[in-house]
PDB file of C-alpha atoms in Angstrom:
ATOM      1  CA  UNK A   1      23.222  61.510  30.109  1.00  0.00           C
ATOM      2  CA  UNK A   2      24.768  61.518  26.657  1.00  0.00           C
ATOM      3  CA  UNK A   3      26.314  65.011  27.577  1.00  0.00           C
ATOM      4  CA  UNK A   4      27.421  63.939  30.320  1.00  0.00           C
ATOM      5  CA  UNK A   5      29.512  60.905  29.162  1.00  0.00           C
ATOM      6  CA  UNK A   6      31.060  62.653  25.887  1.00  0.00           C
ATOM      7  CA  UNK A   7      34.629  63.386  27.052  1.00  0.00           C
ATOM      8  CA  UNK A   8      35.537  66.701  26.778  1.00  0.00           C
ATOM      9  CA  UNK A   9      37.404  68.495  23.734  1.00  0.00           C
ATOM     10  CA  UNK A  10      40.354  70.224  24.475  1.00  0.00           C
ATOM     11  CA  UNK A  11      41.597  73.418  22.498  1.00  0.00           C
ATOM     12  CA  UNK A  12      44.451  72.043  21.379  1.00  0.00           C
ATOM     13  CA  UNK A  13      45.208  73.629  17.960  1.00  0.00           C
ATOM     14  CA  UNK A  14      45.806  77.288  19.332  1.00  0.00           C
ATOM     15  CA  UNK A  15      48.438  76.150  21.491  1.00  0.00           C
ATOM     16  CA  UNK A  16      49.988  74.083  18.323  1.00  0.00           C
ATOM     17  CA  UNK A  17      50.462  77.590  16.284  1.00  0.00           C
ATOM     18  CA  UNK A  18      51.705  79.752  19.138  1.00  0.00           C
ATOM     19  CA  UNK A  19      55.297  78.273  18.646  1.00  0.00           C
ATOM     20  CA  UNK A  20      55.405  78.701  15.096  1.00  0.00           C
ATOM     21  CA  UNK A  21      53.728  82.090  15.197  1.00  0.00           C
ATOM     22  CA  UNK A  22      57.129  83.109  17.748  1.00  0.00           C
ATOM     23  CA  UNK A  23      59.307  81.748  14.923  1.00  0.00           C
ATOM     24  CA  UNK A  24      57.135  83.629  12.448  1.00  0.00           C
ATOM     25  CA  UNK A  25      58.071  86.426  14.443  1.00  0.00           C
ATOM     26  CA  UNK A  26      61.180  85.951  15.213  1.00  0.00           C
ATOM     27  CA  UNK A  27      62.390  85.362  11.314  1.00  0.00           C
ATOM     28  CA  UNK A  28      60.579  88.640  10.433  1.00  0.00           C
ATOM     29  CA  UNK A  29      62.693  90.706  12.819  1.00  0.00           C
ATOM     30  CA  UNK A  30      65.919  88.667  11.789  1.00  0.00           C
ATOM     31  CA  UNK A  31      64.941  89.824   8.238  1.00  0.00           C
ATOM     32  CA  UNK A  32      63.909  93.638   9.230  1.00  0.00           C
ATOM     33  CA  UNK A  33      67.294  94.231  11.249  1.00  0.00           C
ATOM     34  CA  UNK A  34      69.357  92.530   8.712  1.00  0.00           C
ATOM     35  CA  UNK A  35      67.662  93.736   5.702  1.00  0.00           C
ATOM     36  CA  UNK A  36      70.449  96.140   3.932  1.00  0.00           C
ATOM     37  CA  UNK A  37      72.951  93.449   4.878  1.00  0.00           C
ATOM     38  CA  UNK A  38      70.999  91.031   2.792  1.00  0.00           C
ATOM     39  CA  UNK A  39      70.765  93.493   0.173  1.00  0.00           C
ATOM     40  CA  UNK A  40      74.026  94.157  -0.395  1.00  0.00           C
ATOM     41  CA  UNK A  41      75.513  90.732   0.334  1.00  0.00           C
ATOM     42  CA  UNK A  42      72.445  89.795  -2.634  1.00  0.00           C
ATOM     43  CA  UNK A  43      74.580  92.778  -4.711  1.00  0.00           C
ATOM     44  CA  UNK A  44      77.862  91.315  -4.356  1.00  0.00           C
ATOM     45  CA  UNK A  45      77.002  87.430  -4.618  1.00  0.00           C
ATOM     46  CA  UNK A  46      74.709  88.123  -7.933  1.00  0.00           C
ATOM     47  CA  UNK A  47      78.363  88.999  -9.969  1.00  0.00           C
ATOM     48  CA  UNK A  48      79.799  85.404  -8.735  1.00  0.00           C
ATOM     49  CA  UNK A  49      76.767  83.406  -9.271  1.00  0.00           C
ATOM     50  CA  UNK A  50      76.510  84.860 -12.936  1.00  0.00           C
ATOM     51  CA  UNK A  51      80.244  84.399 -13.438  1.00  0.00           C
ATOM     52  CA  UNK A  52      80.011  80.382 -12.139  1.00  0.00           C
ATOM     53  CA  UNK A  53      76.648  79.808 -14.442  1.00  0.00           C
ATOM     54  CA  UNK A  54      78.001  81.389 -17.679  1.00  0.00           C
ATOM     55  CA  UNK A  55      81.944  79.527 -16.969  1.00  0.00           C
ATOM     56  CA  UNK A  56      79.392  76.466 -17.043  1.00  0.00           C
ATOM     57  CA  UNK A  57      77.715  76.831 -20.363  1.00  0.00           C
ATOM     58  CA  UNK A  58      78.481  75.647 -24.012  1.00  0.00           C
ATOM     59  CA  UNK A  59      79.791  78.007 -26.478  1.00  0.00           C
ATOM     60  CA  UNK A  60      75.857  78.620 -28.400  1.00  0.00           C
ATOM     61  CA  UNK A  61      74.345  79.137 -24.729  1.00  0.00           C
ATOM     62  CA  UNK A  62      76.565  82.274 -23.754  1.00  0.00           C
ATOM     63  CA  UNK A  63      75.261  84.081 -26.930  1.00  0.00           C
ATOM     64  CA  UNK A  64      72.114  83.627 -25.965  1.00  0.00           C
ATOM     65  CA  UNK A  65      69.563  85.041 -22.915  1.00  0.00           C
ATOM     66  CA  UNK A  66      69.491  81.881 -20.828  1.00  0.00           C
ATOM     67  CA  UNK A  67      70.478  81.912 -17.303  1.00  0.00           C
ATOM     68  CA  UNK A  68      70.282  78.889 -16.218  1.00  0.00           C
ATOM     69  CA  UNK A  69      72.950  76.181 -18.021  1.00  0.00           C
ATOM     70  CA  UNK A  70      71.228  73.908 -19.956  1.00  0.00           C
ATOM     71  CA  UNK A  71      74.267  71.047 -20.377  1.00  0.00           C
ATOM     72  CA  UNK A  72      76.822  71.628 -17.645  1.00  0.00           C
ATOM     73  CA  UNK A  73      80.259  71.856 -19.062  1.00  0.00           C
ATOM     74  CA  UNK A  74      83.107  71.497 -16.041  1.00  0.00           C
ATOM     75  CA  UNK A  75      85.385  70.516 -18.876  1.00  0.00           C
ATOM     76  CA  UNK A  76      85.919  74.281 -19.361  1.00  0.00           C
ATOM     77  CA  UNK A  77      88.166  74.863 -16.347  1.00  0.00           C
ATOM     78  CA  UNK A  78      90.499  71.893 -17.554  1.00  0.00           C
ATOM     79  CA  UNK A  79      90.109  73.767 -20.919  1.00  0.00           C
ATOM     80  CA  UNK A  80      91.475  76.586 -19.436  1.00  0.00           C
ATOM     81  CA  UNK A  81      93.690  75.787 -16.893  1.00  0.00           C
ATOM     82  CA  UNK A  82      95.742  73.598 -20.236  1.00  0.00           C
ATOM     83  CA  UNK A  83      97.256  76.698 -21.301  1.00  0.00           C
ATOM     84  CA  UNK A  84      99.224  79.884 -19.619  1.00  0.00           C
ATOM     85  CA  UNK A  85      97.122  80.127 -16.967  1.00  0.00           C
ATOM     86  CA  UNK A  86      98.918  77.388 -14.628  1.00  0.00           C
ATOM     87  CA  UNK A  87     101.981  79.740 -15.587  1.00  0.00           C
ATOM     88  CA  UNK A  88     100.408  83.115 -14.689  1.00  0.00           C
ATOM     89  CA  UNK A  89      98.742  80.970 -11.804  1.00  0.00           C
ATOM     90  CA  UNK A  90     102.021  80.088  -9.921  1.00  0.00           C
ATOM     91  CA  UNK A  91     103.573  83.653 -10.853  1.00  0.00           C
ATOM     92  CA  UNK A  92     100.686  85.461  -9.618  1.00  0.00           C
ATOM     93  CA  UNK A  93     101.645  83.104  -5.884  1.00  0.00           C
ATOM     94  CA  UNK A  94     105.033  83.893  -6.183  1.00  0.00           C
ATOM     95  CA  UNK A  95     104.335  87.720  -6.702  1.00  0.00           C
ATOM     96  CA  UNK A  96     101.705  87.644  -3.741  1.00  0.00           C
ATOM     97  CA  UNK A  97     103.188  85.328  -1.386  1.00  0.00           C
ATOM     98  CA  UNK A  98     106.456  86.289  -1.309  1.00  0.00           C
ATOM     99  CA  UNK A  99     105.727  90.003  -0.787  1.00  0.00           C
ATOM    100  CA  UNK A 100     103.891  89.687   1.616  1.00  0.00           C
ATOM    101  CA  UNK A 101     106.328  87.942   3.409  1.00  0.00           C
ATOM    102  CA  UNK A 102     108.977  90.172   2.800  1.00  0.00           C
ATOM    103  CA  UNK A 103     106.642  93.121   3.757  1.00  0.00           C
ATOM    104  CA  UNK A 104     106.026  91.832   7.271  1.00  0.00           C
ATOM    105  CA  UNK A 105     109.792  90.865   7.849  1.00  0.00           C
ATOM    106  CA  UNK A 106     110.699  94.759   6.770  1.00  0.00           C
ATOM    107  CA  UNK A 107     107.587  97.006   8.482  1.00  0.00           C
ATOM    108  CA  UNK A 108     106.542  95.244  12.047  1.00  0.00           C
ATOM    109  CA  UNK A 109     109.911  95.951  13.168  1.00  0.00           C
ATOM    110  CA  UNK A 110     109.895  99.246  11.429  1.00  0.00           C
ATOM    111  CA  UNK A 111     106.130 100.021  12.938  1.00  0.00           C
ATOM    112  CA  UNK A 112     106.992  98.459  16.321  1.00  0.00           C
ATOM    113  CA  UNK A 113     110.241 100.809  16.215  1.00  0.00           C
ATOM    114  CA  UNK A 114     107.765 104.229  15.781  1.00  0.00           C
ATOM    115  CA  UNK A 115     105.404 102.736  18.152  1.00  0.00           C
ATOM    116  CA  UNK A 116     107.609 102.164  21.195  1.00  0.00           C
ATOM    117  CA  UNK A 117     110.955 103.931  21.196  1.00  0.00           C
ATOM    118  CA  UNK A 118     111.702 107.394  21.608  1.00  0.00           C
ATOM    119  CA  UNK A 119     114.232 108.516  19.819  1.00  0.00           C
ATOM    120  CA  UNK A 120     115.092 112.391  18.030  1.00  0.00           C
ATOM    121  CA  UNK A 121     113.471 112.586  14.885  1.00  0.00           C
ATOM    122  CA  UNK A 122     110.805 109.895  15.521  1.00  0.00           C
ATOM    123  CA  UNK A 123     108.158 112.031  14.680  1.00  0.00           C
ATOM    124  CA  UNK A 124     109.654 113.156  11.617  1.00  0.00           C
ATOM    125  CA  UNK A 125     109.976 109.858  10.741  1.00  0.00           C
ATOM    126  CA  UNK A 126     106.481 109.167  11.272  1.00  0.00           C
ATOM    127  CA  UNK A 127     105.487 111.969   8.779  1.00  0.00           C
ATOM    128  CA  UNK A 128     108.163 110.833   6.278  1.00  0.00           C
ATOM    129  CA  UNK A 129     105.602 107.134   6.284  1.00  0.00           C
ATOM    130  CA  UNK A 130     102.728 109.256   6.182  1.00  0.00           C
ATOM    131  CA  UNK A 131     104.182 111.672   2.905  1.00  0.00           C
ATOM    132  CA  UNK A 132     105.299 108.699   1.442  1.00  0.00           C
ATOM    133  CA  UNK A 133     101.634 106.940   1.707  1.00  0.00           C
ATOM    134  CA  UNK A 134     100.275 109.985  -0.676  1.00  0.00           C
ATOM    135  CA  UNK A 135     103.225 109.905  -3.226  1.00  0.00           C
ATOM    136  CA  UNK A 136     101.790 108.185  -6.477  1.00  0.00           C
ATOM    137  CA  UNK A 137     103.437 105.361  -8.026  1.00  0.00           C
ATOM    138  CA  UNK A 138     103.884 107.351 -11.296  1.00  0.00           C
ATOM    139  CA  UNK A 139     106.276 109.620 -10.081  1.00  0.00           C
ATOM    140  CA  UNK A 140     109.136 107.152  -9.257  1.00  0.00           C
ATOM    141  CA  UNK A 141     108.477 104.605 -12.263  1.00  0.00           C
ATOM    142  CA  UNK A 142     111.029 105.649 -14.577  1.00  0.00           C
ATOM    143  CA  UNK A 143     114.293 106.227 -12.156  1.00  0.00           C
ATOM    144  CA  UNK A 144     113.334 102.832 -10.634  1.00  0.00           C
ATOM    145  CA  UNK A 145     113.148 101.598 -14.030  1.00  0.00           C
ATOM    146  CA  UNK A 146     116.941 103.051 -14.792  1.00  0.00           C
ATOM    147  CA  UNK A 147     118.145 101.266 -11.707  1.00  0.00           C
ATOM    148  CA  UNK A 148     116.316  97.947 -12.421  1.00  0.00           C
ATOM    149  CA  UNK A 149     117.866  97.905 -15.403  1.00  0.00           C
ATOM    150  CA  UNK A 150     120.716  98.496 -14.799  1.00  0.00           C
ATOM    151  CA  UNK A 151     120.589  95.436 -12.176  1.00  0.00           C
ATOM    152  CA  UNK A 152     119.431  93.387 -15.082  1.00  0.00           C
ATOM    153  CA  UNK A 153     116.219  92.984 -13.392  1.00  0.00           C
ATOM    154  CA  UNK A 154     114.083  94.131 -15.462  1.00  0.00           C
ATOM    155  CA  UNK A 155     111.353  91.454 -17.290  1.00  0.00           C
ATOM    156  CA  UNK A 156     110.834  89.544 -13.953  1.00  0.00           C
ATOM    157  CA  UNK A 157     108.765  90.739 -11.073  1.00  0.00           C
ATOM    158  CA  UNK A 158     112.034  90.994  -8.769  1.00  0.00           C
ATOM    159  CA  UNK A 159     111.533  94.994  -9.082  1.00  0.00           C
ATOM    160  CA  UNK A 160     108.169  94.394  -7.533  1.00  0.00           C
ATOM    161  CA  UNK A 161     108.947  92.423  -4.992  1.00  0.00           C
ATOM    162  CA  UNK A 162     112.662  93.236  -3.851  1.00  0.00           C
ATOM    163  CA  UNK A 163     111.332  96.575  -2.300  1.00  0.00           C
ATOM    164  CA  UNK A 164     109.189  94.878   0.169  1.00  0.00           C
ATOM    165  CA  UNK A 165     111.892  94.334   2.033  1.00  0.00           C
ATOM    166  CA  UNK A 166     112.493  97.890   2.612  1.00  0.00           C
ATOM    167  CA  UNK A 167     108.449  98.061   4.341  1.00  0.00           C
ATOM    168  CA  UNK A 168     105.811  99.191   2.991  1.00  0.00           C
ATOM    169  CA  UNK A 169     104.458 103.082   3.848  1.00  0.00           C
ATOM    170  CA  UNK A 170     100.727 101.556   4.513  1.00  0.00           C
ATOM    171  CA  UNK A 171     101.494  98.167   6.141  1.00  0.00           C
ATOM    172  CA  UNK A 172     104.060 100.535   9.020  1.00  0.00           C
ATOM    173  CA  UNK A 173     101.553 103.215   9.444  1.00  0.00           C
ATOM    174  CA  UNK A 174      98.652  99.977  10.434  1.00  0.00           C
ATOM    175  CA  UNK A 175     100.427  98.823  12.334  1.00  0.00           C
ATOM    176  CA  UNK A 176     102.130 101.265  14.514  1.00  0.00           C
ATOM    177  CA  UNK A 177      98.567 102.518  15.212  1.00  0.00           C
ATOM    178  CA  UNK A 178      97.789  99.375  16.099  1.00  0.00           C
ATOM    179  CA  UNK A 179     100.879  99.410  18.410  1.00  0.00           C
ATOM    180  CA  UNK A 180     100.555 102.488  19.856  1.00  0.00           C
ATOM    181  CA  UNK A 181      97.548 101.122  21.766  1.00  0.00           C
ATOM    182  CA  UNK A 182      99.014  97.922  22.904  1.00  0.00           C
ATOM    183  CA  UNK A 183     100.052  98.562  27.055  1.00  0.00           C
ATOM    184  CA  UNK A 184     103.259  99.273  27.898  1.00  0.00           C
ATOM    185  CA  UNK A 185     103.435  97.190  31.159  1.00  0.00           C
ATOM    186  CA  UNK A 186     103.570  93.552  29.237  1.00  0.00           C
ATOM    187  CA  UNK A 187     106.715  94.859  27.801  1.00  0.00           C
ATOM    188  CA  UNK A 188     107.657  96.221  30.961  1.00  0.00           C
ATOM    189  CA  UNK A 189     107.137  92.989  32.928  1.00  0.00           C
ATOM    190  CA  UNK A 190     108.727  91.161  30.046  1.00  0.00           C
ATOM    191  CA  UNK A 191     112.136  93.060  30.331  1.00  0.00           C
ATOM    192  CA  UNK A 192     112.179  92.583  34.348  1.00  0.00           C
ATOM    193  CA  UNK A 193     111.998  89.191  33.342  1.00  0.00           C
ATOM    194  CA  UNK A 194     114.960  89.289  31.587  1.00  0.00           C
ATOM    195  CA  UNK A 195     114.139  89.585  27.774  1.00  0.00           C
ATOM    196  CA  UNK A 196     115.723  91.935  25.568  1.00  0.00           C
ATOM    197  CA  UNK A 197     113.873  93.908  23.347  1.00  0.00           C
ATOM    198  CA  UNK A 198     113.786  91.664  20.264  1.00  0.00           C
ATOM    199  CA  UNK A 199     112.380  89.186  22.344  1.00  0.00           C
ATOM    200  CA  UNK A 200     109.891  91.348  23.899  1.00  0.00           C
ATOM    201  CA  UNK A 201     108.427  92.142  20.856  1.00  0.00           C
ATOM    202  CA  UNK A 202     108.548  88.153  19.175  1.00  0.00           C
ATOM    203  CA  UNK A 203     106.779  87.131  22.063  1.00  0.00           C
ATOM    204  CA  UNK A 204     104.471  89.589  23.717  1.00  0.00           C
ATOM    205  CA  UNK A 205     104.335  92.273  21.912  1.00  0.00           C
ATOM    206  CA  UNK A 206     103.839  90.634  18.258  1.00  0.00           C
ATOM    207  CA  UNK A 207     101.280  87.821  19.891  1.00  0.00           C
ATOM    208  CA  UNK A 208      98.838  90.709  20.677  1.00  0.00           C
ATOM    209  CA  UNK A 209      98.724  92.733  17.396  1.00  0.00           C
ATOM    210  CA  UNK A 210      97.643  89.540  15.416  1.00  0.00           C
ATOM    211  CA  UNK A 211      95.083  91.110  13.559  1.00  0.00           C
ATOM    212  CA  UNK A 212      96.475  93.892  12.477  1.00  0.00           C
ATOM    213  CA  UNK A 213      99.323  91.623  11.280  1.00  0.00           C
ATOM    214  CA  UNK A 214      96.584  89.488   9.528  1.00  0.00           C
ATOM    215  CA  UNK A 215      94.781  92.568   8.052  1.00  0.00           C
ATOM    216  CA  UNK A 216      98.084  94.172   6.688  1.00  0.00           C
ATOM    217  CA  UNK A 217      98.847  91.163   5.594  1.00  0.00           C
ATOM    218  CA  UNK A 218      95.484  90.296   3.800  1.00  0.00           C
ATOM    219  CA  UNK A 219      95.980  93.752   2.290  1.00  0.00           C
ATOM    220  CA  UNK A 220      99.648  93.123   1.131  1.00  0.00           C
ATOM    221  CA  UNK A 221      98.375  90.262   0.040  1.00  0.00           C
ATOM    222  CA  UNK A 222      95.431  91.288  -2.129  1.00  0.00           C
ATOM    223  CA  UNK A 223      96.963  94.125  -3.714  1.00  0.00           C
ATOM    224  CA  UNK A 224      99.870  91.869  -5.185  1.00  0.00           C
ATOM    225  CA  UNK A 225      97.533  89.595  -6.340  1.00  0.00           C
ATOM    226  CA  UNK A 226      95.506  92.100  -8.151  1.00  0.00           C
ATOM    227  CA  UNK A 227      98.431  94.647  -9.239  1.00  0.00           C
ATOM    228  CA  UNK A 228      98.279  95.242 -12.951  1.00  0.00           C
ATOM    229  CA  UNK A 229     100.276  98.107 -13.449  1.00  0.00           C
ATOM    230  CA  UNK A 230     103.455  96.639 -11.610  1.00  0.00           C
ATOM    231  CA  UNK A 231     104.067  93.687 -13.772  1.00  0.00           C
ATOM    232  CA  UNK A 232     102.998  95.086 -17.111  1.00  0.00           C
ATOM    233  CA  UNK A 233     105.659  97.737 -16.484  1.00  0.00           C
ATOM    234  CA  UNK A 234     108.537  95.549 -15.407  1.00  0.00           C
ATOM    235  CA  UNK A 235     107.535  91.787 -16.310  1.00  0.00           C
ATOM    236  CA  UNK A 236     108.248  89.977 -19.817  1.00  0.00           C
ATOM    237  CA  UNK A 237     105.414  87.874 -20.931  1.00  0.00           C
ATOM    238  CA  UNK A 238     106.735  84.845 -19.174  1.00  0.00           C
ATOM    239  CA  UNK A 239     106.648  86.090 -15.773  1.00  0.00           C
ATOM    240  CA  UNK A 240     103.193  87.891 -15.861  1.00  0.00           C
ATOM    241  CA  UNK A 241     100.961  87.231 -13.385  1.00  0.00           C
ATOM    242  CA  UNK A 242      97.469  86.420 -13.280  1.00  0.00           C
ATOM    243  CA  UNK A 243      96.093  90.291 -14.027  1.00  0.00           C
ATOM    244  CA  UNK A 244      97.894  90.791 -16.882  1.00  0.00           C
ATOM    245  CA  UNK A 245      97.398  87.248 -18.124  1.00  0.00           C
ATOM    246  CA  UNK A 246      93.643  87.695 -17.936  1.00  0.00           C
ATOM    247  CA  UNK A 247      93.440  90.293 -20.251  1.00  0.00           C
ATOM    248  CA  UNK A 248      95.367  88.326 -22.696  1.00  0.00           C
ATOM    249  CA  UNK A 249      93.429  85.185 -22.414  1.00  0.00           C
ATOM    250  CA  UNK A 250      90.819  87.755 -23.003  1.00  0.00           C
ATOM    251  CA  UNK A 251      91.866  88.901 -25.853  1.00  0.00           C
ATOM    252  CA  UNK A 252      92.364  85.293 -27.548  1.00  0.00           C
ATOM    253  CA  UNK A 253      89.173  84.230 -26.628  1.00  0.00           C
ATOM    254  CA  UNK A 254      87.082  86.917 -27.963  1.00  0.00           C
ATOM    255  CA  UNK A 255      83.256  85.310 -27.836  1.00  0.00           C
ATOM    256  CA  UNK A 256      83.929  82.168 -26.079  1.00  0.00           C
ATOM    257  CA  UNK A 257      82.544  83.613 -22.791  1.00  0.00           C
ATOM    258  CA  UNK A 258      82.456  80.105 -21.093  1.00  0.00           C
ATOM    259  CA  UNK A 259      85.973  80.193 -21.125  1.00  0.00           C
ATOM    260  CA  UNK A 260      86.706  83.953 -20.175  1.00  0.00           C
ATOM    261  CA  UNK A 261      84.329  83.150 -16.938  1.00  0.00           C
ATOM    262  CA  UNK A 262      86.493  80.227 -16.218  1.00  0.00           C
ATOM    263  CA  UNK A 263      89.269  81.760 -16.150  1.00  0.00           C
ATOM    264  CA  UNK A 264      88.150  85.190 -14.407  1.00  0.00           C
ATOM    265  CA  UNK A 265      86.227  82.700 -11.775  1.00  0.00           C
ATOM    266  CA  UNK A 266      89.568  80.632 -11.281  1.00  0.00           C
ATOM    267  CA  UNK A 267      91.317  83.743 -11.016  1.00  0.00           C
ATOM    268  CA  UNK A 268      89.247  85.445  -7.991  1.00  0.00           C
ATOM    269  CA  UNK A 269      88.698  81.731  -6.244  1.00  0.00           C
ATOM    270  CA  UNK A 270      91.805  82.091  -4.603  1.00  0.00           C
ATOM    271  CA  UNK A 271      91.355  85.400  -2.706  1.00  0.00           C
ATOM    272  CA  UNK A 272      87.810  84.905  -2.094  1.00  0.00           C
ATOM    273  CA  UNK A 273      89.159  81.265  -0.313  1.00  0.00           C
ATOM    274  CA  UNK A 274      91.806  83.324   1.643  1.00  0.00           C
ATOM    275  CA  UNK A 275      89.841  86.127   2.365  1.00  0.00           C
ATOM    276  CA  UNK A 276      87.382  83.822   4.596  1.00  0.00           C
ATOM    277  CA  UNK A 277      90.046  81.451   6.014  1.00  0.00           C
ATOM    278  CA  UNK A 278      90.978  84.827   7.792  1.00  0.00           C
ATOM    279  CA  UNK A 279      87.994  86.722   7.560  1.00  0.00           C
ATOM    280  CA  UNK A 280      87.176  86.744  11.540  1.00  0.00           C
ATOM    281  CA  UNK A 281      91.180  87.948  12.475  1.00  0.00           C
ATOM    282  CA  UNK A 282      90.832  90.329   9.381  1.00  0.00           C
ATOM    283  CA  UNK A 283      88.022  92.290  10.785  1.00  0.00           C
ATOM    284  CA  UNK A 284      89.208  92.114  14.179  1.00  0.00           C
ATOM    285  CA  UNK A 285      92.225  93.883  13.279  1.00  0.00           C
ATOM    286  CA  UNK A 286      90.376  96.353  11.066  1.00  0.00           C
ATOM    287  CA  UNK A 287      88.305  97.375  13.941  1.00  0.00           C
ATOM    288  CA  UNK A 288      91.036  97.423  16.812  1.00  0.00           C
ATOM    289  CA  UNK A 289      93.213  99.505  14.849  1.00  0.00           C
ATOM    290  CA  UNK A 290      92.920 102.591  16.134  1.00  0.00           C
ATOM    291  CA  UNK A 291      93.814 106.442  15.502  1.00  0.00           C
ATOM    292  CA  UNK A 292      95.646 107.062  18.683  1.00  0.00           C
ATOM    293  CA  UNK A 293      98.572 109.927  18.587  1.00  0.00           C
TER     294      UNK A 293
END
């Protein structure tokens, strides 16, 4: 009777773990298809993370083997930015920004130019970008010099960023390959429309080739920011930029590590922040661009 009455038990525990066994699962494959990505975005953040902990740290701390900041010091980025560096800082924008502005004016038409009209020596031309491309920067530095010079140019970074506006060898040959595999009929439809060819390519031709304009940008872009050879050559010490700067900050602050972090971390900050504000056009265009003849 007793048997009878007891109510019976179901097995409900097994059917509790079978959901988080699947996400078991499922996080375990996650992990075993994106394992070298993990890896190596591990590798790449470790620098960063090192570089925000020790800009962090007293003076004693860096000299010793701590990780791990024991009395967080944010004063050291108001430490730093109090001397040169907002100078270097604002040329180091100037530099970057305006180049790459004057790049783009100078090589989409130039690229859009090789890409859609046929004209004699077009192919020429197109070899002329490419030889250019391989010609190192050491060849021309002294007759460009002599002719900066002589413009009274020299000691400001107007030699480095003047010839933007004559395109850039790298940013043309992007983006004409980019171009190049663009259909001809939207240009086609937009000239029965009635728009001439500078409008064509403003408004249908340019639309489609975003990304490679953002990727030839963020190049333009990243290069100027990081160009050391450029300024040292041409710049006096109140126009240099942010990579020469650095090693001169470097230099003055021999042992006080906090402060070379700070300033190395507030000097990378900026591209890393642009870099992912376009990261999703940026690899777009990088993986559209194609090889086509």
């Amino acid at each position: 009777m007793t048997s009878v009455l007891t109510p019976a038990r179901t097995p409900a525990a097994p059917a509790r773990r079978r959901p988080d066994r699947a996400r078991g699962r499922r996080a375990l494959l996650w992990i075993a298809a994106h394992s070298v990505a993990v890896a190596l975005a591990l590798m790449f953040a470790a620098p960063l993370v090192f570089m925000f902990l020790t800009a962090v740290m007293s003076d004693e701390q860096t000299l010793s083997g701590d990780l791990w900041p024991t009395d967080w010091r944010w004063g050291n980025f108001a430490e730093v930015m109090t001397g040169d560096m907002a100078r270097w800082l604002g040329n180091s924008l100037l530099y970057a920004g305006l180049g790459t502005v004057f790049m783009l004016v100078s090589s989409v038409p130039a690229a859009y130019a090789l890409a859609r009209f046929r004209f004699r020596g077009r192919k020429t031309a197109f070899v002329l970008v490419i030889t250019m491309m391989m010609l190192p920067p050491q060849i021309t530095v002294v007759p460009l010099y002599i002719v900066w010079a002589r413009l009274e140019l020299t000691g400001t970074l107007w030699p480095l960023i003047l010839p933007l506006l004559f395109g850039d060898a790298f940013s043309i040959f992007l983006l004409r390959q980019f171009l190049v595999t663009i259909p001809k009929d939207y240009a086609d439809a937009a000239r029965v429309d009635g728009c001439g060819e500078f409008a064509t390519m403003v408004r249908v031709v340019l639309p489609m080739a975003r990304p490679a304009i953002a990727a030839v940008a963020l190049f333009q872009f990243f290069y100027c920011w990081n160009d050391y050879y450029g300024p040292l050559v041409y710049a006096k010490p109140e126009a240099w930029p942010l990579a020469v700067g650095i090693a001169t900050f470097r230099a003055a602050h021999n042992v006080e590590w906090n402060l070379t972090m700070a300033a190395t971390l507030l000097t990378v900050l900026p591209v890393i922040v642009v870099f992912f504000l376009a990261q999703r056009v940026f690899i777009q265009g990088i993986t559209l661009t194609g090889v086509k003849g």
